[in-house]
Coordinates of N, CA, C and O in Angstrom, one line a residue:
M1 N -86.9 -173.5 -63.3 CA -87.7 -174.5 -63.9 C -86.8 -175.6 -64.4 O -85.6 -175.4 -64.7
S2 N -87.3 -176.8 -64.4 CA -86.5 -177.9 -64.9 C -86.2 -177.8 -66.3 O -87.1 -177.6 -67.1
S3 N -84.9 -178.0 -66.7 CA -84.6 -178.0 -68.1 C -85.0 -179.2 -68.8 O -85.0 -179.2 -70.1
T4 N -85.3 -180.3 -68.1 CA -85.7 -181.5 -68.8 C -87.2 -181.6 -69.1 O -87.7 -182.5 -69.7
F5 N -87.9 -180.6 -68.5 CA -89.4 -180.6 -68.7 C -89.8 -179.9 -70.0 O -89.2 -178.8 -70.2
N6 N -90.6 -180.4 -70.8 CA -91.0 -179.8 -72.0 C -92.4 -179.1 -71.9 O -93.4 -179.8 -72.0
L7 N -92.3 -177.8 -71.8 CA -93.6 -177.0 -71.7 C -94.4 -177.1 -73.0 O -95.6 -177.1 -72.9
D8 N -93.7 -177.2 -74.1 CA -94.4 -177.3 -75.4 C -95.3 -178.6 -75.4 O -96.5 -178.5 -75.8
A9 N -94.7 -179.7 -75.0 CA -95.5 -180.9 -74.9 C -96.6 -180.8 -73.9 O -97.7 -181.3 -74.2
S10 N -96.4 -180.2 -72.8 CA -97.4 -180.0 -71.8 C -98.6 -179.2 -72.3 O -99.8 -179.6 -72.2
F11 N -98.3 -178.1 -72.9 CA -99.4 -177.2 -73.4 C -100.1 -177.8 -74.6 O -101.3 -177.7 -74.8
A12 N -99.3 -178.5 -75.4 CA -99.9 -179.2 -76.5 C -100.9 -180.3 -76.0 O -102.0 -180.5 -76.6
A13 N -100.5 -181.0 -75.0 CA -101.4 -182.0 -74.4 C -102.7 -181.4 -73.9 O -103.7 -182.0 -74.0
L14 N -102.6 -180.2 -73.3 CA -103.7 -179.6 -72.8 C -104.6 -179.0 -73.9 O -105.8 -178.5 -73.6
A15 N -104.2 -179.0 -75.1 CA -105.0 -178.4 -76.2 C -106.2 -179.3 -76.5 O -107.2 -178.8 -77.0
D16 N -106.2 -180.5 -76.1 CA -107.3 -181.4 -76.3 C -108.3 -181.4 -75.2 O -107.9 -181.7 -74.0
P17 N -109.6 -181.2 -75.4 CA -110.6 -181.2 -74.3 C -110.7 -182.5 -73.6 O -111.0 -182.5 -72.4
T18 N -110.5 -183.6 -74.3 CA -110.6 -184.9 -73.6 C -109.5 -185.0 -72.6 O -109.7 -185.5 -71.4
R19 N -108.3 -184.6 -72.9 CA -107.1 -184.7 -72.0 C -107.3 -183.7 -70.8 O -107.0 -184.1 -69.7
R20 N -107.9 -182.6 -71.1 CA -108.2 -181.6 -70.0 C -109.2 -182.3 -69.0 O -109.1 -182.1 -67.8
A21 N -110.2 -182.9 -69.6 CA -111.2 -183.6 -68.7 C -110.6 -184.7 -67.9 O -110.9 -184.9 -66.8
I22 N -109.7 -185.4 -68.6 CA -109.0 -186.5 -67.8 C -108.2 -185.9 -66.7 O -108.2 -186.4 -65.5
L23 N -107.4 -184.8 -66.9 CA -106.7 -184.2 -65.8 C -107.6 -183.7 -64.7 O -107.3 -183.8 -63.5
A24 N -108.7 -183.1 -65.1 CA -109.7 -182.6 -64.1 C -110.2 -183.8 -63.3 O -110.3 -183.7 -62.1
R25 N -110.5 -184.9 -63.9 CA -110.9 -186.1 -63.1 C -109.8 -186.6 -62.2 O -110.0 -186.9 -61.1
L26 N -108.5 -186.6 -62.7 CA -107.4 -187.1 -61.9 C -107.1 -186.1 -60.7 O -106.5 -186.5 -59.7
A27 N -107.6 -184.9 -60.8 CA -107.4 -183.9 -59.7 C -108.2 -184.4 -58.5 O -107.8 -184.1 -57.3
S28 N -109.2 -185.3 -58.6 CA -109.9 -185.8 -57.5 C -109.3 -187.1 -57.0 O -109.9 -187.7 -56.0
G29 N -108.3 -187.6 -57.6 CA -107.7 -188.9 -57.2 C -107.3 -189.8 -58.4 O -107.8 -189.6 -59.5
E30 N -106.5 -190.8 -58.1 CA -106.1 -191.6 -59.2 C -107.2 -192.5 -59.7 O -108.2 -192.7 -59.0
A31 N -107.0 -192.9 -60.9 CA -108.1 -193.7 -61.6 C -107.5 -194.6 -62.6 O -106.4 -194.4 -63.1
T32 N -108.2 -195.7 -62.9 CA -107.7 -196.7 -63.9 C -108.3 -196.2 -65.3 O -109.1 -195.3 -65.4
V33 N -107.8 -196.9 -66.3 CA -108.2 -196.6 -67.7 C -109.7 -196.8 -67.8 O -110.4 -195.9 -68.4
T34 N -110.2 -197.8 -67.2 CA -111.7 -198.1 -67.3 C -112.5 -197.0 -66.6 O -113.5 -196.5 -67.2
E35 N -112.0 -196.6 -65.5 CA -112.7 -195.5 -64.8 C -112.6 -194.2 -65.5 O -113.6 -193.4 -65.6
L36 N -111.5 -193.9 -66.2 CA -111.3 -192.7 -66.9 C -112.1 -192.7 -68.2 O -112.6 -191.7 -68.7
A37 N -112.3 -193.9 -68.8 CA -113.1 -194.0 -70.1 C -114.6 -193.9 -69.9 O -115.3 -193.5 -70.8
T38 N -115.1 -194.1 -68.7 CA -116.5 -194.2 -68.4 C -117.3 -193.0 -69.0 O -118.3 -193.1 -69.7
P39 N -116.9 -191.7 -68.7 CA -117.7 -190.6 -69.2 C -117.6 -190.3 -70.7 O -118.3 -189.4 -71.2
F40 N -116.7 -190.9 -71.4 CA -116.4 -190.6 -72.8 C -117.0 -191.7 -73.7 O -117.1 -192.8 -73.3
E41 N -117.4 -191.2 -74.9 CA -117.9 -192.2 -75.9 C -116.7 -192.6 -76.8 O -116.7 -192.2 -77.9
M42 N -115.8 -193.2 -76.2 CA -114.6 -193.7 -76.9 C -114.1 -195.0 -76.3 O -114.5 -195.3 -75.2
T43 N -113.3 -195.7 -77.1 CA -112.8 -197.0 -76.6 C -111.7 -196.8 -75.5 O -111.1 -195.7 -75.5
Q44 N -111.4 -197.9 -74.8 CA -110.3 -197.8 -73.9 C -109.0 -197.6 -74.6 O -108.2 -196.8 -74.0
P45 N -108.8 -198.2 -75.8 CA -107.5 -197.9 -76.4 C -107.4 -196.4 -76.8 O -106.3 -195.8 -76.7
A46 N -108.5 -195.8 -77.2 CA -108.4 -194.3 -77.5 C -108.1 -193.5 -76.2 O -107.3 -192.6 -76.3
I47 N -108.7 -193.9 -75.1 CA -108.3 -193.2 -73.8 C -106.9 -193.5 -73.5 O -106.1 -192.6 -73.0
S48 N -106.4 -194.7 -73.7 CA -105.0 -195.1 -73.5 C -104.1 -194.2 -74.3 O -103.0 -193.8 -73.8
Q49 N -104.5 -193.9 -75.5 CA -103.6 -193.0 -76.3 C -103.6 -191.6 -75.7 O -102.5 -191.0 -75.7
H50 N -104.7 -191.1 -75.2 CA -104.7 -189.8 -74.5 C -103.8 -189.8 -73.3 O -103.1 -188.9 -73.0
L51 N -103.9 -190.9 -72.6 CA -103.1 -191.1 -71.4 C -101.6 -191.1 -71.7 O -100.8 -190.5 -71.0
K52 N -101.2 -191.7 -72.8 CA -99.8 -191.8 -73.3 C -99.3 -190.3 -73.6 O -98.2 -190.0 -73.2
V53 N -100.1 -189.5 -74.2 CA -99.8 -188.2 -74.5 C -99.5 -187.4 -73.2 O -98.5 -186.7 -73.0
L54 N -100.4 -187.6 -72.2 CA -100.3 -186.9 -70.9 C -99.1 -187.4 -70.2 O -98.4 -186.6 -69.5
E55 N -98.8 -188.7 -70.2 CA -97.6 -189.2 -69.6 C -96.3 -188.7 -70.2 O -95.4 -188.3 -69.5
D56 N -96.3 -188.7 -71.6 CA -95.1 -188.2 -72.3 C -94.9 -186.7 -72.0 O -93.8 -186.3 -72.0
A57 N -96.0 -186.0 -71.7 CA -95.8 -184.6 -71.4 C -95.4 -184.4 -70.0 O -95.2 -183.2 -69.6
G58 N -95.4 -185.4 -69.2 CA -95.0 -185.3 -67.8 C -96.1 -184.8 -66.9 O -95.9 -184.4 -65.7
L59 N -97.4 -184.9 -67.3 CA -98.5 -184.4 -66.5 C -99.2 -185.5 -65.7 O -99.8 -185.1 -64.7
I60 N -99.0 -186.7 -66.0 CA -99.5 -187.8 -65.2 C -98.5 -188.9 -65.1 O -97.6 -189.0 -65.9
V61 N -98.6 -189.8 -64.1 CA -97.8 -190.9 -63.9 C -98.7 -192.1 -63.6 O -99.8 -191.9 -63.1
Q62 N -98.2 -193.3 -63.8 CA -99.0 -194.5 -63.4 C -98.2 -195.3 -62.4 O -96.9 -195.2 -62.3
R63 N -98.9 -196.1 -61.7 CA -98.2 -197.1 -60.8 C -98.8 -198.4 -61.1 O -99.9 -198.5 -61.7
I64 N -98.1 -199.5 -60.7 CA -98.6 -200.8 -60.9 C -99.2 -201.4 -59.7 O -98.6 -201.3 -58.6
D65 N -100.4 -201.8 -59.8 CA -101.2 -202.4 -58.7 C -101.8 -203.7 -59.1 O -102.9 -203.8 -59.5
G66 N -100.9 -204.8 -59.1 CA -101.4 -206.1 -59.7 C -101.5 -205.9 -61.2 O -100.6 -205.6 -61.9
T67 N -102.8 -206.2 -61.7 CA -103.0 -206.0 -63.1 C -103.5 -204.6 -63.5 O -103.7 -204.3 -64.6
K68 N -103.8 -203.8 -62.5 CA -104.2 -202.4 -62.7 C -103.1 -201.5 -62.9 O -102.0 -201.7 -62.3
R69 N -103.3 -200.4 -63.6 CA -102.3 -199.4 -63.8 C -102.9 -198.0 -63.6 O -103.2 -197.2 -64.5
P70 N -103.3 -197.7 -62.3 CA -103.9 -196.4 -62.0 C -103.0 -195.3 -62.3 O -101.8 -195.3 -62.2
R71 N -103.6 -194.2 -62.8 CA -102.9 -193.0 -63.1 C -103.2 -191.9 -62.1 O -104.3 -191.9 -61.5
R72 N -102.3 -191.0 -62.0 CA -102.5 -189.8 -61.1 C -101.8 -188.6 -61.6 O -100.9 -188.8 -62.5
L73 N -102.1 -187.5 -61.1 CA -101.4 -186.3 -61.6 C -99.9 -186.4 -61.2 O -99.6 -186.9 -60.1
A74 N -99.0 -185.8 -62.0 CA -97.6 -185.8 -61.8 C -97.3 -184.4 -61.2 O -97.4 -183.4 -61.8
K75 N -97.0 -184.4 -59.9 CA -96.7 -183.2 -59.2 C -95.7 -182.3 -59.9 O -95.9 -181.1 -60.1
A76 N -94.6 -182.9 -60.3 CA -93.5 -182.1 -60.9 C -93.9 -181.4 -62.2 O -93.6 -180.3 -62.4
G77 N -94.6 -182.2 -63.0 CA -95.1 -181.6 -64.3 C -96.0 -180.4 -64.1 O -95.9 -179.4 -64.7
I78 N -97.0 -180.6 -63.2 CA -97.9 -179.5 -62.9 C -97.2 -178.3 -62.3 O -97.5 -177.2 -62.6
E79 N -96.3 -178.6 -61.4 CA -95.5 -177.5 -60.7 C -94.7 -176.7 -61.7 O -94.6 -175.4 -61.6
V80 N -94.1 -177.3 -62.7 CA -93.3 -176.6 -63.7 C -94.2 -175.7 -64.5 O -93.9 -174.5 -64.8
M81 N -95.4 -176.2 -64.9 CA -96.3 -175.4 -65.7 C -96.8 -174.2 -64.8 O -96.9 -173.1 -65.3
D82 N -97.1 -174.5 -63.5 CA -97.5 -173.4 -62.6 C -96.5 -172.4 -62.4 O -96.8 -171.2 -62.4
Q83 N -95.2 -172.8 -62.4 CA -94.1 -171.8 -62.3 C -94.1 -170.9 -63.5 O -93.9 -169.6 -63.3
W84 N -94.2 -171.4 -64.6 CA -94.2 -170.6 -65.9 C -95.4 -169.7 -65.9 O -95.2 -168.5 -66.2
L85 N -96.6 -170.2 -65.5 CA -97.8 -169.3 -65.5 C -97.6 -168.2 -64.4 O -98.1 -167.1 -64.6
R86 N -97.0 -168.6 -63.3 CA -96.8 -167.6 -62.2 C -95.9 -166.5 -62.7 O -96.1 -165.3 -62.4
M87 N -94.9 -166.8 -63.5 CA -94.0 -165.8 -64.1 C -94.8 -164.8 -64.9 O -94.7 -163.6 -64.9
L88 N -95.7 -165.3 -65.7 CA -96.6 -164.5 -66.6 C -97.5 -163.6 -65.7 O -97.7 -162.5 -66.0
R89 N -98.1 -164.2 -64.7 CA -99.0 -163.5 -63.8 C -98.2 -162.3 -63.1 O -98.8 -161.2 -63.0
K90 N -97.0 -162.5 -62.7 CA -96.2 -161.5 -62.1 C -96.0 -160.3 -63.1 O -96.1 -159.2 -62.7
A91 N -95.6 -160.7 -64.3 CA -95.4 -159.7 -65.3 C -96.7 -158.9 -65.6 O -96.6 -157.7 -65.7
L92 N -97.8 -159.6 -65.7 CA -99.1 -158.9 -65.9 C -99.4 -158.0 -64.7 O -99.9 -156.9 -65.0
E93 N -99.2 -158.4 -63.5 CA -99.4 -157.6 -62.3 C -98.6 -156.3 -62.4 O -99.0 -155.3 -62.0
K94 N -97.3 -156.5 -62.8 CA -96.4 -155.3 -62.9 C -97.0 -154.3 -63.9 O -97.0 -153.1 -63.7
N95 N -97.5 -154.8 -65.0 CA -98.1 -154.0 -66.1 C -99.3 -153.3 -65.5 O -99.5 -152.1 -65.8
Y96 N -100.1 -154.0 -64.8 CA -101.3 -153.3 -64.2 C -100.9 -152.3 -63.1 O -101.6 -151.3 -63.0
D97 N -99.9 -152.6 -62.4 CA -99.5 -151.7 -61.4 C -99.0 -150.4 -62.0 O -99.3 -149.3 -61.6
R98 N -98.2 -150.5 -63.1 CA -97.8 -149.3 -63.9 C -99.0 -148.5 -64.4 O -99.0 -147.3 -64.3
L99 N -99.9 -149.3 -65.0 CA -101.1 -148.6 -65.5 C -101.9 -147.9 -64.4 O -102.3 -146.8 -64.6
D100 N -102.0 -148.5 -63.2 CA -102.6 -147.9 -62.1 C -101.9 -146.6 -61.7 O -102.6 -145.6 -61.4
G101 N -100.6 -146.6 -61.8 CA -99.8 -145.4 -61.5 C -100.1 -144.3 -62.5 O -100.2 -143.1 -62.1
V102 N -100.1 -144.6 -63.7 CA -100.3 -143.7 -64.8 C -101.7 -143.1 -64.6 O -101.9 -141.8 -64.7
L103 N -102.7 -143.9 -64.4 CA -104.1 -143.4 -64.2 C -104.2 -142.6 -63.0 O -104.9 -141.5 -63.0
A104 N -103.6 -142.9 -61.9 CA -103.6 -142.1 -60.7 C -103.0 -140.7 -61.0 O -103.5 -139.7 -60.5
E105 N -101.9 -140.7 -61.7 CA -101.2 -139.4 -62.0 C -102.1 -138.6 -62.9 O -102.2 -137.4 -62.7
M106 N -102.8 -139.2 -63.9 CA -103.7 -138.5 -64.8 C -104.8 -137.9 -64.0 O -105.2 -136.7 -64.2
Q107 N -105.4 -138.7 -63.1 CA -106.5 -138.2 -62.3 C -106.0 -137.0 -61.4 O -106.7 -136.0 -61.2
L108 N -104.8 -137.1 -60.8 CA -104.3 -136.1 -60.0 C -104.1 -134.8 -60.8 O -104.4 -133.7 -60.3
N109 N -103.6 -134.9 -62.0 CA -103.4 -133.8 -62.9 C -104.7 -133.1 -63.3 O -104.8 -131.9 -63.3
N110 N -105.7 -133.9 -63.5 CA -107.0 -133.4 -63.8 C -107.6 -132.7 -62.7 O -108.3 -131.6 -62.9
E111 N -107.4 -133.1 -61.5 CA -108.0 -132.5 -60.3 C -107.3 -131.2 -60.0 O -107.8 -130.3 -59.4
R112 N -106.0 -131.0 -60.4 CA -105.2 -129.8 -60.1 C -105.6 -128.7 -61.1 O -105.3 -127.5 -60.9
K113 N -106.1 -129.1 -62.3 CA -106.4 -128.1 -63.3 C -107.5 -127.1 -62.9 O -108.5 -127.6 -62.3
P114 N -107.3 -125.8 -63.0 CA -108.3 -124.9 -62.7 C -109.5 -125.0 -63.7 O -109.3 -125.3 -64.8
R115 N -110.6 -124.8 -63.2 CA -111.8 -124.9 -64.0 C -112.3 -123.6 -64.4 O -112.4 -122.5 -64.1

């Protein structure tokens, strides 16, 4: 994982439902502040503050297109979070595999007991 990437900032950014909704919208393609503000009952400056948090967390990036500043998901930021979550999933799978082994052994022992 990248040592310069701040997982704390990323997960803190995801704690807000508006920011999660913005990320979900950006999953379908880049959008401007105006486009991102449309479904919300808040001002464009408020949306811009949310975008700043997402940018600072490394989850989105913007590009300059004349006077527009469309945002899109930041591949690197999403991948670092995915790597971290993948590590947790692997650990969880190992735990479940061990549990499956214990349960299989218990079942085998129960089947061997005379009745």
